[in-house]
Short mmCIF file of C-alpha atoms and ligand atoms in Angstrom, two decimals:
data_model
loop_
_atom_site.label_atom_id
_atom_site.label_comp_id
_atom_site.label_asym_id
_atom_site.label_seq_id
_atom_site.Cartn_x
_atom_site.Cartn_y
_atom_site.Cartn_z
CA UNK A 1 -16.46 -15.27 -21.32
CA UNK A 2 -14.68 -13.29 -18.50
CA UNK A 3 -15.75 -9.29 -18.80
CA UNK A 4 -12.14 -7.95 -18.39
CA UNK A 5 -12.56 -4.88 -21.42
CA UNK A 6 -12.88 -2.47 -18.28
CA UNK A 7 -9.43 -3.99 -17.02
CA UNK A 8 -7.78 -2.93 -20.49
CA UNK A 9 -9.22 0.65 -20.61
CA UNK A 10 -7.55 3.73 -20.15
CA UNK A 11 -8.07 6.08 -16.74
CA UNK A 12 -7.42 8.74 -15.83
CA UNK A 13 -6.14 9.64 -12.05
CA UNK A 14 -5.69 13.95 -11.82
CA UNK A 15 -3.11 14.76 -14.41
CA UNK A 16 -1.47 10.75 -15.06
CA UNK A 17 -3.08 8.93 -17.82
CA UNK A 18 -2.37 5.32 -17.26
CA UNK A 19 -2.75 2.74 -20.45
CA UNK A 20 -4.91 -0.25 -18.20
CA UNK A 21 -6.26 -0.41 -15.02
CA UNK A 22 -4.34 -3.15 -13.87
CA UNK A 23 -1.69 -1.74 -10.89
CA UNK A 24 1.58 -3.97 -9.24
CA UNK A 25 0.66 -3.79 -5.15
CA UNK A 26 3.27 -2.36 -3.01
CA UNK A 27 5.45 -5.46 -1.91
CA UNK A 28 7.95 -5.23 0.40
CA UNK A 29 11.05 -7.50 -0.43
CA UNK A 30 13.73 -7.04 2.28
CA UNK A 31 16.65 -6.61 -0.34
CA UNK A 32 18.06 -3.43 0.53
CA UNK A 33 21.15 -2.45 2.26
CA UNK A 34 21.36 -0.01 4.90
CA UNK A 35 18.09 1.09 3.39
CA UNK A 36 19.20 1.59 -0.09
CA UNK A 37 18.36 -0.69 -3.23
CA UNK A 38 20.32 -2.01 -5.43
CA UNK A 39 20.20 -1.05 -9.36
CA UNK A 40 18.60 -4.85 -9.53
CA UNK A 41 16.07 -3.42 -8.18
CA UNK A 42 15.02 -1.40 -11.50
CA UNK A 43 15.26 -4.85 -13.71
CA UNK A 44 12.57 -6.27 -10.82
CA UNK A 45 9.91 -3.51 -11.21
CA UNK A 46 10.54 -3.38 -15.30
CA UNK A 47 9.68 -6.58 -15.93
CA UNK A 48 6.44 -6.22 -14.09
CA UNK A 49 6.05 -2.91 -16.42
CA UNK A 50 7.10 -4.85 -19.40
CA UNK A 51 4.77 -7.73 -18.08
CA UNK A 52 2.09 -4.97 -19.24
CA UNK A 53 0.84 -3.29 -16.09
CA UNK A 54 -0.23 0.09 -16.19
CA UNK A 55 0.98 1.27 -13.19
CA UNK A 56 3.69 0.04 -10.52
CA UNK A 57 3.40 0.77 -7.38
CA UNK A 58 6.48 0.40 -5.16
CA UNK A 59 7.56 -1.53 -1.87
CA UNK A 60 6.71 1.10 1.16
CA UNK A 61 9.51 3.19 1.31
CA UNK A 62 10.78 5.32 4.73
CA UNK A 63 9.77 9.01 4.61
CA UNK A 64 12.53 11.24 6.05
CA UNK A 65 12.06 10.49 9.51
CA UNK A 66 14.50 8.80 12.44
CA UNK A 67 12.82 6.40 13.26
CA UNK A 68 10.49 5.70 9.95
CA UNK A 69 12.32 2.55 8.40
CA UNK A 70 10.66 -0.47 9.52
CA UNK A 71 14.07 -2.61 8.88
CA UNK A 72 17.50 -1.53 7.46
CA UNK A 73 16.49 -3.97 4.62
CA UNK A 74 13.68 -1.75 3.66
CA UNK A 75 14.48 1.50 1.38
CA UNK A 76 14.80 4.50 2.32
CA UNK A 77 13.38 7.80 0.50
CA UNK A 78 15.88 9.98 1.59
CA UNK A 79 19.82 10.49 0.98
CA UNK A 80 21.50 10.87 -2.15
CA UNK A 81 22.54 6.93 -2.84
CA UNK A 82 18.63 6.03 -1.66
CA UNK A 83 17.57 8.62 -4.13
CA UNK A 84 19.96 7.71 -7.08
CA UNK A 85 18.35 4.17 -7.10
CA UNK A 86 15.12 5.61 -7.12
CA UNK A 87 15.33 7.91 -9.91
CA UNK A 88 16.95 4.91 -12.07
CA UNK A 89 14.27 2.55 -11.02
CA UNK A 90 11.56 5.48 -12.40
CA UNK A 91 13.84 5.73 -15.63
CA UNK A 92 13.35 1.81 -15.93
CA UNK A 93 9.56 2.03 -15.36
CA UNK A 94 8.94 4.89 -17.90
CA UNK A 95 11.20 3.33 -20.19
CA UNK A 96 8.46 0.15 -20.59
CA UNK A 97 5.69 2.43 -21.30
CA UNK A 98 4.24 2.01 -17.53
CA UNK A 99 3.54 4.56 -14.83
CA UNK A 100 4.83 4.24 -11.38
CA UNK A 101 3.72 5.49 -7.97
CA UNK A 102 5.92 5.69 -4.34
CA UNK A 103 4.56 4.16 -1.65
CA UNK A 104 5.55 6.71 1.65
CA UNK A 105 5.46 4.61 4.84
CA UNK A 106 6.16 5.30 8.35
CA UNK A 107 5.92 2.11 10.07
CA UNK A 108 4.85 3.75 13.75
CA UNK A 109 4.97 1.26 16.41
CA UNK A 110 4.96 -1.41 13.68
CA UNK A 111 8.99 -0.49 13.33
CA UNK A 112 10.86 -4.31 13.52
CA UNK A 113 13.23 -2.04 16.08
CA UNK A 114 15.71 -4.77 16.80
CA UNK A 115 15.99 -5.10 12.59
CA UNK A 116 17.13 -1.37 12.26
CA UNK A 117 20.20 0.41 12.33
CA UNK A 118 18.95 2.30 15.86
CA UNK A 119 17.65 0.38 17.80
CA UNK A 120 18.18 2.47 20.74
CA UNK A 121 15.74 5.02 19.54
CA UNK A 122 12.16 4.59 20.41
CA UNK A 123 9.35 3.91 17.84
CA UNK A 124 6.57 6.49 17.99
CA UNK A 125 2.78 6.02 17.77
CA UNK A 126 -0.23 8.33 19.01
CA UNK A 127 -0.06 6.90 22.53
CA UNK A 128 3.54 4.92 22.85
CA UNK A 129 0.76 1.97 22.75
CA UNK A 130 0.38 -0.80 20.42
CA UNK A 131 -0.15 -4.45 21.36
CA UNK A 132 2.40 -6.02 18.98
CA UNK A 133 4.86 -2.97 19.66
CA UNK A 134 8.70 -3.95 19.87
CA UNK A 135 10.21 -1.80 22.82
CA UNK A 136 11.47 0.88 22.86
CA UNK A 137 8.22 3.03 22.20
CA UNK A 138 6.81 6.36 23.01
CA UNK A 139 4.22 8.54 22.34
CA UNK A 140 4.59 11.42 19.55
CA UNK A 141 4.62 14.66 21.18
CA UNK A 142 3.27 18.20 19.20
CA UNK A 143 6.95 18.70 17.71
CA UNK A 144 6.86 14.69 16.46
CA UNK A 145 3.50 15.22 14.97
CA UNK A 146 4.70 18.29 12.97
CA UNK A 147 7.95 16.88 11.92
CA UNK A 148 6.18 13.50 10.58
CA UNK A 149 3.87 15.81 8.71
CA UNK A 150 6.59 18.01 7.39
CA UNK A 151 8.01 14.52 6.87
CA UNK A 152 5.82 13.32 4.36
CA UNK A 153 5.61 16.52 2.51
CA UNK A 154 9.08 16.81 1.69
CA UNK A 155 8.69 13.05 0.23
CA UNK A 156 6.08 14.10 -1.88
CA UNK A 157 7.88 17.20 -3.25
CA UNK A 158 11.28 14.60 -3.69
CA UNK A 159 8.49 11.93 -5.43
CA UNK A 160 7.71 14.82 -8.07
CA UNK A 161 11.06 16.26 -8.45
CA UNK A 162 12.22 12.61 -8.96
CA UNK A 163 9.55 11.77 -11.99
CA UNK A 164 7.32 9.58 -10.26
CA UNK A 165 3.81 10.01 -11.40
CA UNK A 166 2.48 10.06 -7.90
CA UNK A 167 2.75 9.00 -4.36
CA UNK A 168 1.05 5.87 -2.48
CA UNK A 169 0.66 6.84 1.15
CA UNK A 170 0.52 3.65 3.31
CA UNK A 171 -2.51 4.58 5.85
CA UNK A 172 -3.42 0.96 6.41
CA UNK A 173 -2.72 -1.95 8.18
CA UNK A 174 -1.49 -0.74 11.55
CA UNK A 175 1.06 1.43 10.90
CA UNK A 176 1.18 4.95 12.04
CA UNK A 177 -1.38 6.92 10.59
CA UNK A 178 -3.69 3.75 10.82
CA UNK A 179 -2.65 3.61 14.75
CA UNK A 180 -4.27 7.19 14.94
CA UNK A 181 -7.31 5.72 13.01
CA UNK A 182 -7.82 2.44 15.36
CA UNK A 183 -9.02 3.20 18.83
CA UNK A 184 -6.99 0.05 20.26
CA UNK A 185 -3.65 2.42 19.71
CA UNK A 186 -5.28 5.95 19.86
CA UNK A 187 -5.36 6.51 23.31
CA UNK A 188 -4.36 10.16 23.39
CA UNK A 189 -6.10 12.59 25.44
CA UNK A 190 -5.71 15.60 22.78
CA UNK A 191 -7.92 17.16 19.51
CA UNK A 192 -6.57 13.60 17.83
CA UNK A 193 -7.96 11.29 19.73
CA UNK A 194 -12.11 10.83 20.47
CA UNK A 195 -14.72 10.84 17.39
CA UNK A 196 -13.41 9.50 14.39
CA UNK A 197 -12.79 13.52 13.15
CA UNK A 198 -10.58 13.97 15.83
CA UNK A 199 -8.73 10.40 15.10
CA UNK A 200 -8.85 10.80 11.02
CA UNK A 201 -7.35 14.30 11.83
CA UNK A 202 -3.27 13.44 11.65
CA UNK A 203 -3.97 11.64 8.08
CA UNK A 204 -5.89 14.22 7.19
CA UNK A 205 -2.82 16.45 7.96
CA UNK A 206 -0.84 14.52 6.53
CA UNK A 207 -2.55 14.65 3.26
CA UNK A 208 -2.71 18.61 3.21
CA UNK A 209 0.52 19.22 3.41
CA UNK A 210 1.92 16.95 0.71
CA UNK A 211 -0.60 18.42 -1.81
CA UNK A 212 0.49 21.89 -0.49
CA UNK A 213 3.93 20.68 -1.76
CA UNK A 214 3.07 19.28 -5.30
CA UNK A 215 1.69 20.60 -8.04
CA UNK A 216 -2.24 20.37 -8.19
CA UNK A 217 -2.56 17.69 -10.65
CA UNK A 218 -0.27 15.21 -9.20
CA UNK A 219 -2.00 12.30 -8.31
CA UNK A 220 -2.15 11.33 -4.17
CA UNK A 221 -3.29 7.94 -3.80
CA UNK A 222 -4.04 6.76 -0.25
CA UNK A 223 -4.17 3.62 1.20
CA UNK A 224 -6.95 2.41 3.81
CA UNK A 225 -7.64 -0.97 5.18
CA UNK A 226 -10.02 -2.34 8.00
CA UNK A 227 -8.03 -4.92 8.66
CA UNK A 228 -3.94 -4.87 10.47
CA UNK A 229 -0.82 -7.19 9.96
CA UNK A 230 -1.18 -8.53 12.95
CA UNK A 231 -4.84 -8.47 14.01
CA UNK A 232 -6.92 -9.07 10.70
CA UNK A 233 -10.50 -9.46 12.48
CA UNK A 234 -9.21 -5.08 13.48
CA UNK A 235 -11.96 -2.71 12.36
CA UNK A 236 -11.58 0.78 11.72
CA UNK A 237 -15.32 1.56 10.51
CA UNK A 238 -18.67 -0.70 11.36
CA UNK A 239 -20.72 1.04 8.51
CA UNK A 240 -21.25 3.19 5.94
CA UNK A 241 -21.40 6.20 8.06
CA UNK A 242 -18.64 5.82 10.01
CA UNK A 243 -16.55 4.89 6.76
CA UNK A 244 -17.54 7.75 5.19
CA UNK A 245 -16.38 10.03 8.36
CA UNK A 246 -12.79 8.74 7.57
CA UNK A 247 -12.49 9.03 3.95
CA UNK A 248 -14.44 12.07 3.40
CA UNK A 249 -12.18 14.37 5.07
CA UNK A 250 -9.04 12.57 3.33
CA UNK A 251 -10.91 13.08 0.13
CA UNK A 252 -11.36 16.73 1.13
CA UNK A 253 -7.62 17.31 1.60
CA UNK A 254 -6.81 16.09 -1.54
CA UNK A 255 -6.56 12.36 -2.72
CA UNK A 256 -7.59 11.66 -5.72
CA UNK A 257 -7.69 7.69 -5.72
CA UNK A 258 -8.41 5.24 -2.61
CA UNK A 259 -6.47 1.98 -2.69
CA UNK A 260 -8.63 -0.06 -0.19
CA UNK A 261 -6.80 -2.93 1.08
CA UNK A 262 -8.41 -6.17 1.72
CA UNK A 263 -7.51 -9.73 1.94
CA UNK A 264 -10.44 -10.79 -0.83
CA UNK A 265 -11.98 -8.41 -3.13
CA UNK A 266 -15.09 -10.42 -3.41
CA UNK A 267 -16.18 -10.36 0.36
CA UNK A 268 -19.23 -7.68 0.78
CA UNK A 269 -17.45 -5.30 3.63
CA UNK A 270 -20.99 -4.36 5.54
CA UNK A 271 -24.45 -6.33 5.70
CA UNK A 272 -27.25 -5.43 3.46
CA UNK A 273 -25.00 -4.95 -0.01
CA UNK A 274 -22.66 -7.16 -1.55
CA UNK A 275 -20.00 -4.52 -2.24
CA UNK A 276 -16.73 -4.29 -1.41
CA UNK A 277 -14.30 -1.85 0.67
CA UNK A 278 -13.32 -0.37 -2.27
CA UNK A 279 -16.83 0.01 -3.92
CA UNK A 280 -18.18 1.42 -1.14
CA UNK A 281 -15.18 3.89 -0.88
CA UNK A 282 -15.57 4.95 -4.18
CA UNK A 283 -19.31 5.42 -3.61
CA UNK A 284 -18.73 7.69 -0.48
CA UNK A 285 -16.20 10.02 -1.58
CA UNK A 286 -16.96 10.18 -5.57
CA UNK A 287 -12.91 10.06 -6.09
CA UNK A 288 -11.33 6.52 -7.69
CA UNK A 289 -10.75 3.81 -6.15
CA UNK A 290 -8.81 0.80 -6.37
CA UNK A 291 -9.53 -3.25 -5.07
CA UNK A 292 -6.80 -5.41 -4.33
CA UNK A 293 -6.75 -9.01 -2.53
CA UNK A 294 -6.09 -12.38 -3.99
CA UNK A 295 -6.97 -11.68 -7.46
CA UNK A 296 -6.39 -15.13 -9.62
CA UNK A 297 -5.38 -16.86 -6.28
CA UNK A 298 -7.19 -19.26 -4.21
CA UNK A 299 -5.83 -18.60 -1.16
CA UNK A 300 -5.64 -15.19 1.09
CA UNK A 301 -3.02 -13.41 2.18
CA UNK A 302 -1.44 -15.57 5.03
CA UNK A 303 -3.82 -16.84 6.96
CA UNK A 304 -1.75 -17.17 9.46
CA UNK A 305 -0.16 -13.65 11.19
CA UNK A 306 3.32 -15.18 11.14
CA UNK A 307 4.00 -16.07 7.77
CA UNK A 308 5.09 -13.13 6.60
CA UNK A 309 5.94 -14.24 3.22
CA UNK A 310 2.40 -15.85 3.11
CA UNK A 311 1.54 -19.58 2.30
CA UNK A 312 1.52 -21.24 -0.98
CA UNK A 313 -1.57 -20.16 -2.89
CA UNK A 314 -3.21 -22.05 -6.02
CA UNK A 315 -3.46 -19.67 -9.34
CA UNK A 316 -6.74 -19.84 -10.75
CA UNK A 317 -8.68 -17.43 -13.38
CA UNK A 318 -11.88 -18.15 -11.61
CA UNK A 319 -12.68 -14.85 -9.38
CA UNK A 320 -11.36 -12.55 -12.65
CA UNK A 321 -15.35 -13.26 -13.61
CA UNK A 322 -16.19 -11.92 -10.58
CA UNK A 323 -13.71 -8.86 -11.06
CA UNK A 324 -14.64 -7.68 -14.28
CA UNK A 325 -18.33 -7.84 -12.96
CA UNK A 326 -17.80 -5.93 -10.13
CA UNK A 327 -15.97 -3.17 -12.14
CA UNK A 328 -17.96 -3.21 -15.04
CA UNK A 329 -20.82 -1.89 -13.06
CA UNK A 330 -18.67 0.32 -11.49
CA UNK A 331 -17.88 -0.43 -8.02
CA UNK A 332 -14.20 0.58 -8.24
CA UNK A 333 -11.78 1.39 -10.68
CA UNK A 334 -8.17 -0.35 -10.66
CA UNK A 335 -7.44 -3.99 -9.80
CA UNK A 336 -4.45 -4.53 -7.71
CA UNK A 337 -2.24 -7.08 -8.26
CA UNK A 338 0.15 -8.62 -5.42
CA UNK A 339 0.86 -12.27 -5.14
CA UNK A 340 0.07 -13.12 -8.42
CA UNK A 341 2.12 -10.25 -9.93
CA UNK A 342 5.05 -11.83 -8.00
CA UNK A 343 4.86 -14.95 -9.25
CA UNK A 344 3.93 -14.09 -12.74
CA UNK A 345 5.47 -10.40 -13.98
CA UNK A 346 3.73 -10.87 -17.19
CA UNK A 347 0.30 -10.84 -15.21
CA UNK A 348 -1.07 -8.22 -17.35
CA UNK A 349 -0.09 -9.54 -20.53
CA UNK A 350 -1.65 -12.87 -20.11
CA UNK A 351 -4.62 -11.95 -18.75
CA UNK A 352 -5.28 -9.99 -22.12
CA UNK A 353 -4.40 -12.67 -24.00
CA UNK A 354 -6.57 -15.21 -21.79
CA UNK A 355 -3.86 -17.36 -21.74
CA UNK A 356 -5.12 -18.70 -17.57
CA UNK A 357 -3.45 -21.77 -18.02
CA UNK A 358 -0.19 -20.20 -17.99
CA UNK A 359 -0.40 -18.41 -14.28
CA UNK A 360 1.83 -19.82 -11.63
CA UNK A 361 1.26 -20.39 -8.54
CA UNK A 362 2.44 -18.06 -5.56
CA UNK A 363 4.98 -20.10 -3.32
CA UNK A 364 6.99 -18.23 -1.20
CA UNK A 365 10.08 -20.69 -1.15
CA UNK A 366 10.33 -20.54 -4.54
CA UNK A 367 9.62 -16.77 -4.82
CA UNK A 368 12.70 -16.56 -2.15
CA UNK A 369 14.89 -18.31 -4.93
CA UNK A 370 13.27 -17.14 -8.09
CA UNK A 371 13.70 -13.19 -6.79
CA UNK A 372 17.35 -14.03 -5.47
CA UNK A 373 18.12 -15.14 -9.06
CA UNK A 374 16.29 -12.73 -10.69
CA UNK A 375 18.12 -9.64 -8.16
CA UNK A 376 21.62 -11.54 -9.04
CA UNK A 377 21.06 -11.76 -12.87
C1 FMN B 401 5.65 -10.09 0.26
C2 FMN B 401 4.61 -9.04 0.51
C3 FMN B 401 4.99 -7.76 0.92
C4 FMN B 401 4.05 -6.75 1.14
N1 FMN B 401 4.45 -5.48 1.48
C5 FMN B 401 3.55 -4.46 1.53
C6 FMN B 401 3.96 -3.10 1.68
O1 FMN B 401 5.16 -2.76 1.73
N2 FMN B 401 3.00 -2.15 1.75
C7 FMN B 401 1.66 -2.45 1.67
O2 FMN B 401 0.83 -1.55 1.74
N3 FMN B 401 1.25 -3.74 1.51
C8 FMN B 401 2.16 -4.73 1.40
N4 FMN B 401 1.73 -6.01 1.14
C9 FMN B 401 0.29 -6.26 0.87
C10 FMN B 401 0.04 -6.20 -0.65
O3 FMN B 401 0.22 -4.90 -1.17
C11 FMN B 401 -1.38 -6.66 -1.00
O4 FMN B 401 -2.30 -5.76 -0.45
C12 FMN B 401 -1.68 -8.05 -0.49
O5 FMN B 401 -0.64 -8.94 -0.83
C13 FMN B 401 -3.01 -8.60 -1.04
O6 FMN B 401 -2.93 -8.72 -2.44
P1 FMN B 401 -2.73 -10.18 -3.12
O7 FMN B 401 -3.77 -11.06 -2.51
O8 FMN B 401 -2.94 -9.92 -4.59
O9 FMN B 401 -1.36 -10.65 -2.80
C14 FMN B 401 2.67 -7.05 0.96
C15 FMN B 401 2.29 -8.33 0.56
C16 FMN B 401 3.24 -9.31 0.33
C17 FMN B 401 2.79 -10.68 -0.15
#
C-alpha cells in the first residue's frame, strides 16, 4: 500500500488554499518568441491543471530587467503582449480548478548572452565572475543592485494584479541571487559579500521588497538549492547551522513556503539524519516547504551537465512509498513534480487512482515532438 492520503490533502500556503499537495515544477521550454508565449502556451499548463495538480508553477520567467532573459526563447514578465499571454494562461489555469504560481528569474551570469536579443550588453553577477559565464560580464554596481531589487518588486505587484496566486522566486541553481549565495561567484569586497549574512543579504532584499509590494497574504515561495546547473557537487551550506543562516533571514522577510531543489528527494542532505533538503528546511524555519527531484523516475536529472533536456529516464511508482513516508511524518509539505509531469500531464490524476502502470517514461526526443504537437494543436 503506498501512503499517498497526505499527497491528496488540502494546504494551506498564507491566504491560497490549494486542493492537493501535488505542484507542476517550473520547466523551461524554449517556445517563446522574442520573449513572449504563445496562447498554446495556456492549453500546455491546463492540461497539467486538468491532469489534477493543485498547483502549477510556471517556466522561470524574466523580471523587468535589461539584461534578465536568459534567451529570447524564454518569456518575458514585462510588456503588454508578454503580459496578455500571461493573464490568459492564469484564466486557463483557474478555469481547471488549479492554482498557479510565477516563477521570477534573473538568470545573472547564467544569461545564454549569444541566445538573446542584446548580446552586446553585459550579464551582471555580484563580482562580473562566474566560471561558466558567457562574455560579456560585469559586476553589479549599488544602482544595479537597487534596480534588480526594484526589479523584482514590480513583478510581484504585476503577478498579483495579473491573478496569479503567488510568485516562485528562482534563488537556486546558479543564477543571480544564488551567485551572491555561493562563495565561488561572491567575490565582492562590500556588506554582501563575507559571512553567509552578508552573502544571504541581496535575497534577503530581494524578498522584502516584493512583500512590501503585495498584499500580506499573498503567498512568496522561494526557491533554494545546494546544488548549480553546471556544477552539481556546488554547496551552498555544509550543515544545519549554516543552512539555517540562509533561510532564516529569507523566512524573516517574508516567504511563506521553501521549494528546495534537489536532484533526488530521497538522498539525506547532511550526515547523522536521513532527511532531506527540504525536511530540514522546513524544520529550520517552521514555514512550508516543498521536495522535488525525480519523483516516479529512475533516473536524475541529467547526469550529465550538457544535456540540457536530460536523458531518458524509466517511470516507476517505486520511490512514491518512500514519498508518502517522508511526508506523512512530516518532513515537508508539497511534492514537486518535473519530468514526470512532462511526460504524463495527468500525473496527479493517476497517482490517485493508483493506476502506476500507466506512467510514461520521460524521453526528451519524444518530449521535443510530443510538446511541438501538442503547442501546434
Ligand atoms: C526541461 C526542464 C526545464 C527546467 N527549467 C527550470 C526552470 O526554468 N526553473 C527552475 O527552477 N528549474 C527548472 N528545471 C528543474 C525542475 O524544476 C526540477 O527541479 C527538476 O527537473 C527535478 O525534478 P524532476 O526530477 O521531477 O524532473 C527544469 C527541468 C527540466 C527537465
Amino acid at each position: 500500500m503506498v501512503p499517498l492520503g497526505f499527497l491528496f490533502s488540502p494546504l494551506k500556503i498564507g491566504g491560497l488554499d490549494l486542493a492537493n499537495r501535488v505542484v507542476m515544477a517550473p520547466m523551461t521550454r524554449y517556445f517563446a518568441k522574442d520573449g513572449v508565449l504563445t496562447s498554446d502556451a495556456a492549453a500546455y499548463y491546463r492540461r497539467r491543471a486538468e491532469g489534477g495538480a493543485g498547483l502549477i508553477i510556471t517556466e522561470g520567467a524574466a523580471i523587468p530587467h535589461p539584461v534578465a532573459q536568459f534567451r529570447s526563447t524564454t518569456p518575458d514578465f514585462f510588456g503588454e503582449a508578454a503580459l496578455a499571454v500571461w493573464r490568459q494562461i492564469v484564466e486557463a489555469v483557474h478555469a481547471a480548478g488549479s492554482s498557479i504560481m510565477i516563477q521570477l528569474w534573473h538568470p545573472g551570469l547564467g544569461r545564454e548572452v549569444s541566445r538573446t536579443n542584446n548580446p552586446h550588453e553585459p550579464s551582471i553577477g555580484p563580482s562580473g565572475y562566474h566560471p561558466f559565464a558567457e562574455a560579456p560580464t560585469r559586476s553589479m554596481t549599488d544602482s544595479d543592485i537597487a534596480d534588480v531589487i526594484a526589479a523584482y518588486g514590480e513583478a510581484a505587484a504585476t503577478a498579483q494584479a495579473l491573478g496569479f496566486d503567488g510568485v516562485n522566486i528562482h534563488g537556486g541553481h546558479g543564477y543571480l541571487i544564488d551567485e551572491f549565495f555561493w562563495t565561488e561567484t561572491n567575490r565582492r569586497d562590500d556588506g554582501y559579500n563575507g559571512a553567509i549574512a552578508d552573502r544571504v543579504r541581496f535575497g534577503v532584499e530581494v524578498v522584502r521588497e516584493m512583500r512590501r509590494r503585495v498584499r500580506a497574504d499573498f503567498p512568496i515561495m522561494f526557491r533554494f538549492s545546494q546544488w548549480k546547473t553546471l556544477l552539481y557537487t556546488a554547496r551552498n551550506a555544509d550543515d544545519p547551522a549554516e543552512l539555517e543562516q540562509f533561510v532564516g533571514p529569507l523566512a524573516d522577510a517574508g516567504v511563506d513556503a521553501f521549494d528546495a531543489s534537489m536532484r533526488r528527494f530521497w538522498i539525506p542532505e547532511f550526515e547523522g539524519s536521513d532527511m532531506n533538503l527540504a525536511g530540514w528546511i522546513g524544520k529550520l524555519t517552521g514555514k512550508l516547504s516543498m521536495a522535488v527531484g525525480s519523483i516516479t523516475l529512475e533516473g536524475p536529472l541529467r547526469t550529465r551537465t550538457d544535456k540540457k533536456l536530460g536523458e531518458v529516464a524509466a517511470a516507476s511508482a517505486a520511490n512514491l512509498v518512500r514519498l508518502g513516508e517522508m511526508m506523512e511524518r512530516g518532513d515537508f509539505d508539497l511534492a514537486c513534480v518535473g519530468r514526470a509531469m512532462l511526460a504524463n500531464p495527468d500525473w496527479a490524476n493517476i497517482i490517485r487512482e493508483g493506476a502506476f502502470d500507466e506512467l510514461r517514461a520521460y524521453d526528451p526526443a519524444s518530449l521535443i515532438q510530443l510538446e511541438c504537437s501538442e503547442w501546434k494543436a
